Structure formats: C-alpha cells, structure tokens
Short mmCIF file of N, CA, C and O in Angstrom, two decimals:
data_model
loop_
_atom_site.label_atom_id
_atom_site.label_comp_id
_atom_site.label_asym_id
_atom_site.label_seq_id
_atom_site.Cartn_x
_atom_site.Cartn_y
_atom_site.Cartn_z
N UNK U 99 17.13 -27.61 -14.31
CA UNK U 99 17.87 -26.49 -14.39
C UNK U 99 19.06 -26.46 -13.34
O UNK U 99 18.47 -26.47 -12.21
N UNK U 100 20.02 -26.15 -13.61
CA UNK U 100 21.14 -26.08 -12.60
C UNK U 100 21.36 -24.48 -12.39
O UNK U 100 21.41 -23.76 -13.29
N UNK U 101 21.25 -24.41 -11.05
CA UNK U 101 21.39 -23.22 -10.44
C UNK U 101 22.98 -22.72 -10.38
O UNK U 101 23.76 -23.73 -10.19
N UNK U 102 23.36 -21.60 -10.52
CA UNK U 102 24.42 -21.00 -10.34
C UNK U 102 25.13 -21.15 -9.14
O UNK U 102 24.19 -21.07 -7.94
N UNK U 103 26.31 -21.52 -8.78
CA UNK U 103 26.80 -21.56 -7.35
C UNK U 103 26.58 -20.32 -6.37
O UNK U 103 26.71 -20.63 -5.10
N UNK U 104 26.30 -19.25 -7.03
CA UNK U 104 26.12 -18.06 -6.05
C UNK U 104 24.75 -18.19 -5.27
O UNK U 104 24.65 -17.47 -4.27
N UNK U 105 24.11 -18.93 -5.79
CA UNK U 105 22.63 -19.17 -5.09
C UNK U 105 22.37 -20.79 -4.61
O UNK U 105 21.31 -21.18 -4.71
N UNK U 106 23.43 -21.29 -4.41
CA UNK U 106 23.31 -22.81 -4.12
C UNK U 106 22.77 -22.92 -2.61
O UNK U 106 22.49 -24.35 -2.43
N UNK U 107 22.28 -22.12 -2.04
CA UNK U 107 21.43 -22.22 -0.79
C UNK U 107 20.12 -22.41 -1.06
O UNK U 107 19.40 -23.09 -0.09
N UNK U 108 19.68 -22.51 -2.20
CA UNK U 108 18.27 -22.63 -2.63
C UNK U 108 18.08 -24.13 -2.72
O UNK U 108 18.94 -24.86 -3.06
N UNK U 109 16.86 -24.51 -2.34
CA UNK U 109 16.52 -26.00 -2.30
C UNK U 109 16.06 -26.46 -3.74
O UNK U 109 15.21 -25.97 -4.21
N UNK U 110 16.62 -27.57 -4.08
CA UNK U 110 16.21 -28.25 -5.19
C UNK U 110 14.77 -28.95 -4.81
O UNK U 110 14.91 -29.80 -3.93
N UNK U 111 13.84 -28.57 -5.50
CA UNK U 111 12.34 -29.19 -5.01
C UNK U 111 12.07 -30.56 -5.37
O UNK U 111 11.07 -31.03 -5.19
N UNK U 112 13.05 -31.18 -6.20
CA UNK U 112 13.01 -32.46 -6.64
C UNK U 112 13.37 -33.36 -5.36
O UNK U 112 13.34 -34.68 -5.61
N UNK U 113 13.97 -32.94 -4.51
CA UNK U 113 14.63 -33.36 -3.03
C UNK U 113 13.71 -33.34 -2.03
O UNK U 113 13.08 -32.28 -1.98
N UNK U 114 13.25 -34.43 -1.44
CA UNK U 114 12.55 -34.28 -0.12
C UNK U 114 12.82 -33.29 0.66
O UNK U 114 14.12 -33.02 1.01
N UNK U 115 11.75 -32.68 1.26
CA UNK U 115 12.14 -31.68 2.44
C UNK U 115 12.82 -32.20 3.68
O UNK U 115 12.34 -33.34 4.09
N UNK U 116 13.61 -31.36 4.30
CA UNK U 116 14.14 -31.83 5.61
C UNK U 116 13.54 -31.01 6.67
O UNK U 116 13.12 -29.89 6.34
N UNK U 117 13.57 -31.31 7.87
CA UNK U 117 12.98 -30.70 9.06
C UNK U 117 13.71 -29.17 9.22
O UNK U 117 13.35 -28.24 9.67
N UNK U 118 14.95 -29.09 8.71
CA UNK U 118 15.61 -27.89 8.79
C UNK U 118 15.36 -26.85 7.71
O UNK U 118 15.89 -25.69 7.66
N UNK U 119 14.78 -27.24 6.49
CA UNK U 119 14.36 -26.47 5.48
C UNK U 119 13.21 -25.53 5.88
O UNK U 119 12.55 -25.51 6.84
N UNK U 120 13.63 -24.14 5.41
CA UNK U 120 12.69 -23.05 5.62
C UNK U 120 12.18 -22.26 4.31
O UNK U 120 13.08 -22.24 3.41
N UNK U 121 10.90 -22.22 4.40
CA UNK U 121 10.34 -21.42 3.30
C UNK U 121 10.81 -19.88 3.47
O UNK U 121 10.66 -19.20 4.53
N UNK U 122 11.13 -19.34 2.31
CA UNK U 122 11.53 -17.86 2.34
C UNK U 122 10.65 -17.18 1.29
O UNK U 122 10.49 -17.51 0.07
N UNK U 123 9.89 -16.08 1.51
CA UNK U 123 9.19 -15.19 0.62
C UNK U 123 9.99 -13.85 0.54
O UNK U 123 10.08 -13.21 1.64
N UNK U 124 10.49 -13.66 -0.64
CA UNK U 124 11.10 -12.37 -0.88
C UNK U 124 10.01 -11.39 -1.40
O UNK U 124 9.47 -11.37 -2.62
N UNK U 125 9.61 -10.40 -0.37
CA UNK U 125 8.67 -9.44 -0.55
C UNK U 125 9.30 -8.31 -1.38
O UNK U 125 10.05 -7.51 -0.80
N UNK U 126 8.78 -8.13 -2.48
CA UNK U 126 9.16 -7.13 -3.44
C UNK U 126 8.13 -5.98 -3.49
O UNK U 126 6.83 -6.32 -3.64
N UNK U 127 8.52 -4.78 -3.08
CA UNK U 127 7.75 -3.67 -2.62
C UNK U 127 6.64 -3.50 -3.99
O UNK U 127 7.13 -3.59 -5.13
N UNK U 128 5.40 -3.13 -3.67
CA UNK U 128 4.44 -2.81 -4.81
C UNK U 128 4.15 -3.89 -5.78
O UNK U 128 3.76 -3.74 -6.86
N UNK U 129 4.28 -5.19 -5.23
CA UNK U 129 4.20 -6.50 -6.09
C UNK U 129 3.01 -7.40 -5.61
O UNK U 129 2.87 -8.43 -5.99
N UNK U 130 2.23 -6.92 -4.73
CA UNK U 130 1.14 -7.68 -3.98
C UNK U 130 1.70 -8.45 -2.77
O UNK U 130 1.00 -9.24 -2.25
N UNK U 131 2.89 -8.25 -2.50
CA UNK U 131 3.43 -9.18 -1.28
C UNK U 131 2.74 -8.85 0.09
O UNK U 131 2.69 -9.72 0.83
N UNK U 132 2.29 -7.86 0.29
CA UNK U 132 1.50 -7.49 1.65
C UNK U 132 0.10 -8.23 1.66
O UNK U 132 -0.18 -8.74 2.67
N UNK U 133 -0.50 -8.33 0.55
CA UNK U 133 -1.57 -9.26 0.46
C UNK U 133 -1.30 -10.71 0.65
O UNK U 133 -2.02 -11.41 1.54
N UNK U 134 0.01 -11.17 0.32
CA UNK U 134 0.29 -12.52 0.33
C UNK U 134 0.57 -12.61 1.91
O UNK U 134 0.05 -13.70 2.64
N UNK U 135 1.30 -11.85 2.43
CA UNK U 135 1.56 -11.85 3.92
C UNK U 135 0.22 -11.93 4.66
O UNK U 135 0.14 -12.68 5.79
N UNK U 136 -0.65 -11.30 4.52
CA UNK U 136 -2.01 -11.20 5.16
C UNK U 136 -2.63 -12.50 5.07
O UNK U 136 -3.13 -13.15 5.91
N UNK U 137 -2.70 -12.98 3.72
CA UNK U 137 -3.35 -14.45 3.53
C UNK U 137 -2.59 -15.52 4.16
O UNK U 137 -3.24 -16.31 4.86
N UNK U 138 -1.32 -15.43 4.23
CA UNK U 138 -0.63 -16.53 4.89
C UNK U 138 -0.82 -16.38 6.49
O UNK U 138 -1.14 -17.45 7.25
N UNK U 139 -0.98 -15.06 7.03
CA UNK U 139 -1.16 -15.00 8.58
C UNK U 139 -2.68 -15.28 8.97
O UNK U 139 -2.66 -15.86 10.00
N UNK U 140 -3.56 -15.02 8.19
CA UNK U 140 -5.00 -15.12 8.51
C UNK U 140 -5.86 -16.09 7.81
O UNK U 140 -6.81 -16.60 8.26
N UNK U 141 -5.32 -16.78 6.83
CA UNK U 141 -5.99 -18.00 6.03
C UNK U 141 -5.41 -19.13 6.37
O UNK U 141 -6.12 -20.18 6.40
N UNK U 142 -4.01 -19.06 6.33
CA UNK U 142 -3.43 -20.39 6.73
C UNK U 142 -3.28 -20.56 8.25
O UNK U 142 -2.02 -20.31 8.82
N UNK U 143 -4.10 -20.66 9.06
CA UNK U 143 -4.02 -20.60 10.51
C UNK U 143 -3.07 -21.66 10.92
O UNK U 143 -3.19 -22.65 10.52
N UNK U 144 -2.35 -21.34 11.91
CA UNK U 144 -1.39 -22.31 12.55
C UNK U 144 -0.03 -22.03 11.91
O UNK U 144 0.86 -22.42 12.53
N UNK U 145 0.01 -21.53 10.84
CA UNK U 145 1.55 -21.07 10.39
C UNK U 145 2.06 -19.81 11.23
O UNK U 145 1.27 -18.94 11.57
N UNK U 146 3.47 -20.03 11.52
CA UNK U 146 4.05 -18.90 12.24
C UNK U 146 5.08 -18.32 11.35
O UNK U 146 6.04 -18.92 10.73
N UNK U 147 4.97 -17.11 11.10
CA UNK U 147 5.85 -16.34 10.12
C UNK U 147 6.80 -15.34 11.03
O UNK U 147 6.69 -14.82 12.02
N UNK U 148 7.93 -14.95 10.33
CA UNK U 148 8.85 -14.19 10.70
C UNK U 148 9.06 -13.22 9.67
O UNK U 148 8.98 -13.38 8.48
N UNK U 149 8.72 -11.71 10.11
CA UNK U 149 8.68 -10.78 9.27
C UNK U 149 9.32 -9.44 9.48
O UNK U 149 9.77 -9.34 10.70
N UNK U 150 9.21 -8.53 8.83
CA UNK U 150 9.70 -7.11 9.04
C UNK U 150 8.61 -6.59 10.06
O UNK U 150 7.47 -6.65 10.16
N UNK U 151 9.41 -6.13 11.23
CA UNK U 151 8.56 -5.55 12.33
C UNK U 151 7.64 -4.40 12.02
O UNK U 151 8.06 -3.46 11.09
N UNK U 152 6.52 -4.44 12.40
CA UNK U 152 5.75 -3.25 12.21
C UNK U 152 6.01 -2.15 13.26
O UNK U 152 6.45 -2.37 14.17
N UNK U 153 5.35 -0.94 13.20
CA UNK U 153 5.51 0.26 13.90
C UNK U 153 5.14 -0.09 15.49
O UNK U 153 6.06 0.19 16.36
N UNK U 154 4.35 -0.74 15.89
CA UNK U 154 3.94 -1.08 17.14
C UNK U 154 4.59 -2.37 17.89
O UNK U 154 4.40 -2.79 18.91
N UNK U 155 5.49 -2.79 16.96
CA UNK U 155 6.24 -4.34 17.50
C UNK U 155 7.45 -3.90 18.23
O UNK U 155 8.14 -5.00 18.42
N UNK U 156 8.07 -2.71 18.31
CA UNK U 156 9.36 -2.49 18.79
C UNK U 156 9.59 -3.23 20.13
O UNK U 156 10.64 -3.78 20.34
N UNK U 157 8.58 -3.25 21.08
CA UNK U 157 8.85 -3.94 22.46
C UNK U 157 9.04 -5.37 22.24
O UNK U 157 9.88 -5.85 22.96
N UNK U 158 8.37 -6.00 21.29
CA UNK U 158 8.60 -7.49 21.12
C UNK U 158 10.01 -7.70 20.52
O UNK U 158 10.51 -8.89 20.92
N UNK U 159 10.37 -6.86 19.60
CA UNK U 159 11.60 -7.15 18.93
C UNK U 159 12.90 -7.01 19.73
O UNK U 159 13.92 -7.26 19.35
N UNK U 160 12.84 -6.54 21.06
CA UNK U 160 13.93 -6.37 21.90
C UNK U 160 13.92 -7.29 23.05
O UNK U 160 14.82 -7.11 23.87
N UNK U 161 12.95 -8.12 23.03
CA UNK U 161 12.90 -9.17 24.15
C UNK U 161 14.23 -10.06 23.88
O UNK U 161 14.73 -10.29 22.96
N UNK U 162 14.53 -10.62 25.13
CA UNK U 162 15.85 -11.52 25.24
C UNK U 162 15.67 -12.91 24.70
O UNK U 162 16.71 -13.49 24.56
N UNK U 163 14.49 -13.28 24.53
CA UNK U 163 14.34 -14.54 24.12
C UNK U 163 13.27 -14.45 22.83
O UNK U 163 12.52 -13.72 22.74
N UNK U 164 13.31 -15.82 22.16
CA UNK U 164 12.39 -15.85 21.17
C UNK U 164 11.16 -16.39 21.56
O UNK U 164 11.00 -17.14 22.54
N UNK U 165 9.95 -15.77 20.83
CA UNK U 165 8.54 -16.40 21.20
C UNK U 165 7.65 -16.09 20.07
O UNK U 165 7.93 -15.09 19.28
N UNK U 166 6.42 -16.60 20.13
CA UNK U 166 5.65 -16.37 19.01
C UNK U 166 4.47 -15.42 19.54
O UNK U 166 4.17 -15.67 20.77
N UNK U 167 4.18 -14.45 18.81
CA UNK U 167 3.33 -13.25 19.25
C UNK U 167 2.08 -13.70 18.50
O UNK U 167 2.08 -14.00 17.02
N UNK U 168 0.88 -13.64 19.02
CA UNK U 168 -0.53 -13.71 18.31
C UNK U 168 -1.06 -12.15 18.10
O UNK U 168 -1.11 -11.40 19.19
N UNK U 169 -1.25 -11.83 16.78
CA UNK U 169 -1.92 -10.36 16.74
C UNK U 169 -3.43 -10.64 16.94
O UNK U 169 -3.93 -11.61 17.38
N UNK U 170 -4.09 -9.39 16.79
CA UNK U 170 -5.41 -9.21 17.36
C UNK U 170 -6.39 -10.00 16.47
O UNK U 170 -7.49 -10.58 16.75
N UNK U 171 -6.07 -10.41 15.17
CA UNK U 171 -6.77 -10.95 13.99
C UNK U 171 -6.54 -12.49 14.22
O UNK U 171 -6.74 -13.27 13.28
N UNK U 172 -5.46 -13.08 14.97
CA UNK U 172 -5.10 -14.50 15.11
C UNK U 172 -3.87 -14.78 14.22
O UNK U 172 -3.39 -15.82 14.31
N UNK U 173 -3.19 -13.87 13.63
CA UNK U 173 -1.97 -14.03 12.79
C UNK U 173 -0.77 -14.48 13.95
O UNK U 173 -0.76 -13.75 15.05
N UNK U 174 0.03 -15.38 13.62
CA UNK U 174 1.22 -15.77 14.51
C UNK U 174 2.54 -15.40 13.96
O UNK U 174 2.60 -15.70 12.79
N UNK U 175 3.16 -14.72 14.63
CA UNK U 175 4.60 -14.23 14.33
C UNK U 175 5.65 -14.45 15.36
O UNK U 175 5.31 -14.35 16.47
N UNK U 176 7.03 -14.68 14.78
CA UNK U 176 7.95 -14.75 15.81
C UNK U 176 8.38 -13.33 16.12
O UNK U 176 8.24 -12.27 15.26
N UNK U 177 8.96 -13.07 17.31
CA UNK U 177 9.40 -11.65 17.52
C UNK U 177 10.72 -11.41 17.15
O UNK U 177 11.66 -11.03 17.82
N UNK U 178 10.89 -11.65 15.81
CA UNK U 178 12.24 -11.13 15.30
C UNK U 178 11.77 -10.17 14.04
O UNK U 178 10.70 -10.24 13.49
N UNK U 179 12.78 -9.42 13.82
CA UNK U 179 12.70 -8.57 12.54
C UNK U 179 13.47 -8.87 11.36
O UNK U 179 14.73 -8.63 11.64
N UNK U 180 12.87 -9.38 10.37
CA UNK U 180 13.69 -9.95 9.24
C UNK U 180 13.78 -8.80 8.22
O UNK U 180 14.36 -9.10 7.07
N UNK U 181 13.37 -7.58 8.55
CA UNK U 181 13.49 -6.46 7.61
C UNK U 181 14.65 -5.69 7.51
O UNK U 181 14.77 -4.70 6.77
N UNK U 182 15.63 -6.00 8.33
CA UNK U 182 16.83 -5.03 8.43
C UNK U 182 18.04 -5.83 9.00
O UNK U 182 17.87 -7.08 9.76
N UNK U 183 19.12 -5.54 8.85
CA UNK U 183 20.47 -6.41 9.23
C UNK U 183 20.53 -6.59 10.72
O UNK U 183 21.10 -7.50 11.18
N UNK U 184 20.07 -5.61 11.59
CA UNK U 184 20.03 -5.62 12.80
C UNK U 184 19.27 -6.65 13.37
O UNK U 184 19.52 -7.49 14.29
N UNK U 185 17.94 -6.80 12.88
CA UNK U 185 17.23 -7.63 13.16
C UNK U 185 17.49 -9.09 12.82
O UNK U 185 17.18 -10.03 13.62
N UNK U 186 18.14 -9.18 11.80
CA UNK U 186 18.67 -10.45 11.35
C UNK U 186 19.86 -11.00 12.43
O UNK U 186 20.00 -12.10 12.58
N UNK U 187 20.63 -10.00 12.61
CA UNK U 187 21.69 -10.48 13.60
C UNK U 187 21.17 -10.82 14.94
O UNK U 187 21.69 -11.81 15.55
N UNK U 188 20.11 -10.17 15.33
CA UNK U 188 19.60 -10.61 16.67
C UNK U 188 19.05 -12.03 16.43
O UNK U 188 19.02 -12.91 17.43
N UNK U 189 18.17 -12.26 15.39
CA UNK U 189 17.60 -13.57 15.45
C UNK U 189 18.69 -14.57 15.17
O UNK U 189 18.42 -15.61 15.59
N UNK U 190 19.80 -14.44 14.46
CA UNK U 190 20.91 -15.34 14.46
C UNK U 190 21.26 -15.62 15.85
O UNK U 190 21.65 -16.72 16.34
N UNK U 191 21.70 -14.50 16.76
CA UNK U 191 22.13 -14.53 18.05
C UNK U 191 21.18 -15.42 18.91
O UNK U 191 21.71 -16.15 19.83
N UNK U 192 20.03 -15.31 18.61
CA UNK U 192 18.97 -16.08 19.63
C UNK U 192 18.67 -17.56 18.93
O UNK U 192 17.79 -18.18 19.61
N UNK U 193 19.23 -17.94 17.89
CA UNK U 193 19.12 -19.28 17.40
C UNK U 193 17.89 -19.47 16.77
O UNK U 193 17.40 -20.64 16.49
N UNK U 194 17.40 -18.31 15.96
CA UNK U 194 16.18 -18.55 15.34
C UNK U 194 16.00 -19.55 14.21
O UNK U 194 15.03 -20.35 14.23
N UNK U 195 17.11 -19.84 13.55
CA UNK U 195 17.18 -20.65 12.21
C UNK U 195 16.88 -22.16 12.75
O UNK U 195 16.26 -22.93 12.00
N UNK U 196 17.14 -22.49 13.87
CA UNK U 196 16.86 -23.86 14.24
C UNK U 196 15.83 -24.01 15.06
O UNK U 196 15.54 -25.07 15.64
N UNK U 197 14.84 -23.09 15.10
CA UNK U 197 13.57 -23.28 15.97
C UNK U 197 12.72 -24.34 15.03
O UNK U 197 12.66 -24.25 13.97
N UNK U 198 11.84 -25.10 15.79
CA UNK U 198 11.28 -26.09 15.00
C UNK U 198 10.00 -25.80 14.32
O UNK U 198 9.67 -26.36 13.25
N UNK U 199 9.33 -24.66 14.51
CA UNK U 199 8.02 -24.26 13.93
C UNK U 199 8.32 -22.97 13.28
O UNK U 199 7.24 -22.05 13.40
N UNK U 200 9.30 -22.94 12.33
CA UNK U 200 9.52 -21.52 11.72
C UNK U 200 8.79 -21.88 10.29
O UNK U 200 9.36 -22.71 9.44
N UNK U 201 7.69 -21.41 9.88
CA UNK U 201 6.84 -21.83 8.73
C UNK U 201 7.29 -21.08 7.40
O UNK U 201 7.38 -21.52 6.45
N UNK U 202 7.59 -19.78 7.78
CA UNK U 202 7.77 -18.91 6.62
C UNK U 202 8.66 -17.65 7.10
O UNK U 202 8.44 -17.21 8.10
N UNK U 203 9.62 -17.30 6.36
CA UNK U 203 10.38 -16.20 6.71
C UNK U 203 10.29 -15.13 5.53
O UNK U 203 10.27 -15.61 4.44
N UNK U 204 9.95 -13.95 6.03
CA UNK U 204 9.62 -13.04 4.90
C UNK U 204 10.66 -11.85 4.90
O UNK U 204 11.26 -11.49 6.07
N UNK U 205 11.14 -11.61 3.69
CA UNK U 205 12.25 -10.50 3.48
C UNK U 205 11.72 -9.15 3.94
O UNK U 205 10.60 -8.81 3.81
#
C-alpha cells in the first residue's frame, strides 16, 4: 500500500529498521491505551518510554537535562512530556530524538 505524502514520515515495515527509527503509540482516549502503556512499562521490562507527564511528575519535567526515571513499580520513563506542545518543544531542545535508548514514544 502506498502512503500519501502527508504521512511520509511513517516507516515502511518492509524496510529493515535503522537505529534512528522510533516506535510511536498514538494513545486515543477511552480505547484501552492506558492498559497498553501499563503493559509496556511493567511487562516489557527494560523498555524506556516517553509519555504524557502524570500529576506528580512536574519536577522531573523541568530538569535541565534528559534522564530516565524509574517509578515505584519498575517502569522506566524519560523525563519528557510528550502530551503537549511545550513538552515536545523541551524534548526537541534537549535532543531527545537522537537518544540511543528511546524505545517507545506515546502521544
């Protein structure tokens, strides 16, 4: 299937993955996405996710450098907020996209 040029940033899965390729999960509210995020964080141990910040994450999201945070249940997250334009701008400014162990980005 040929994709329209408006979404040409998507990966053709018949082409081998490159180190710079990033998995992206588009979380549609009320579609089971929160369950998927919990499964990724706690069942696929070792994966590091970037997601929308939770209420208690504000301090982490304003740090001047990127780092991985481990929650109380063992889930690993980048200290970026991918849930809003300001958080995405901060991630871009800090060079998030070129970090070597970004396993999943959640909208």
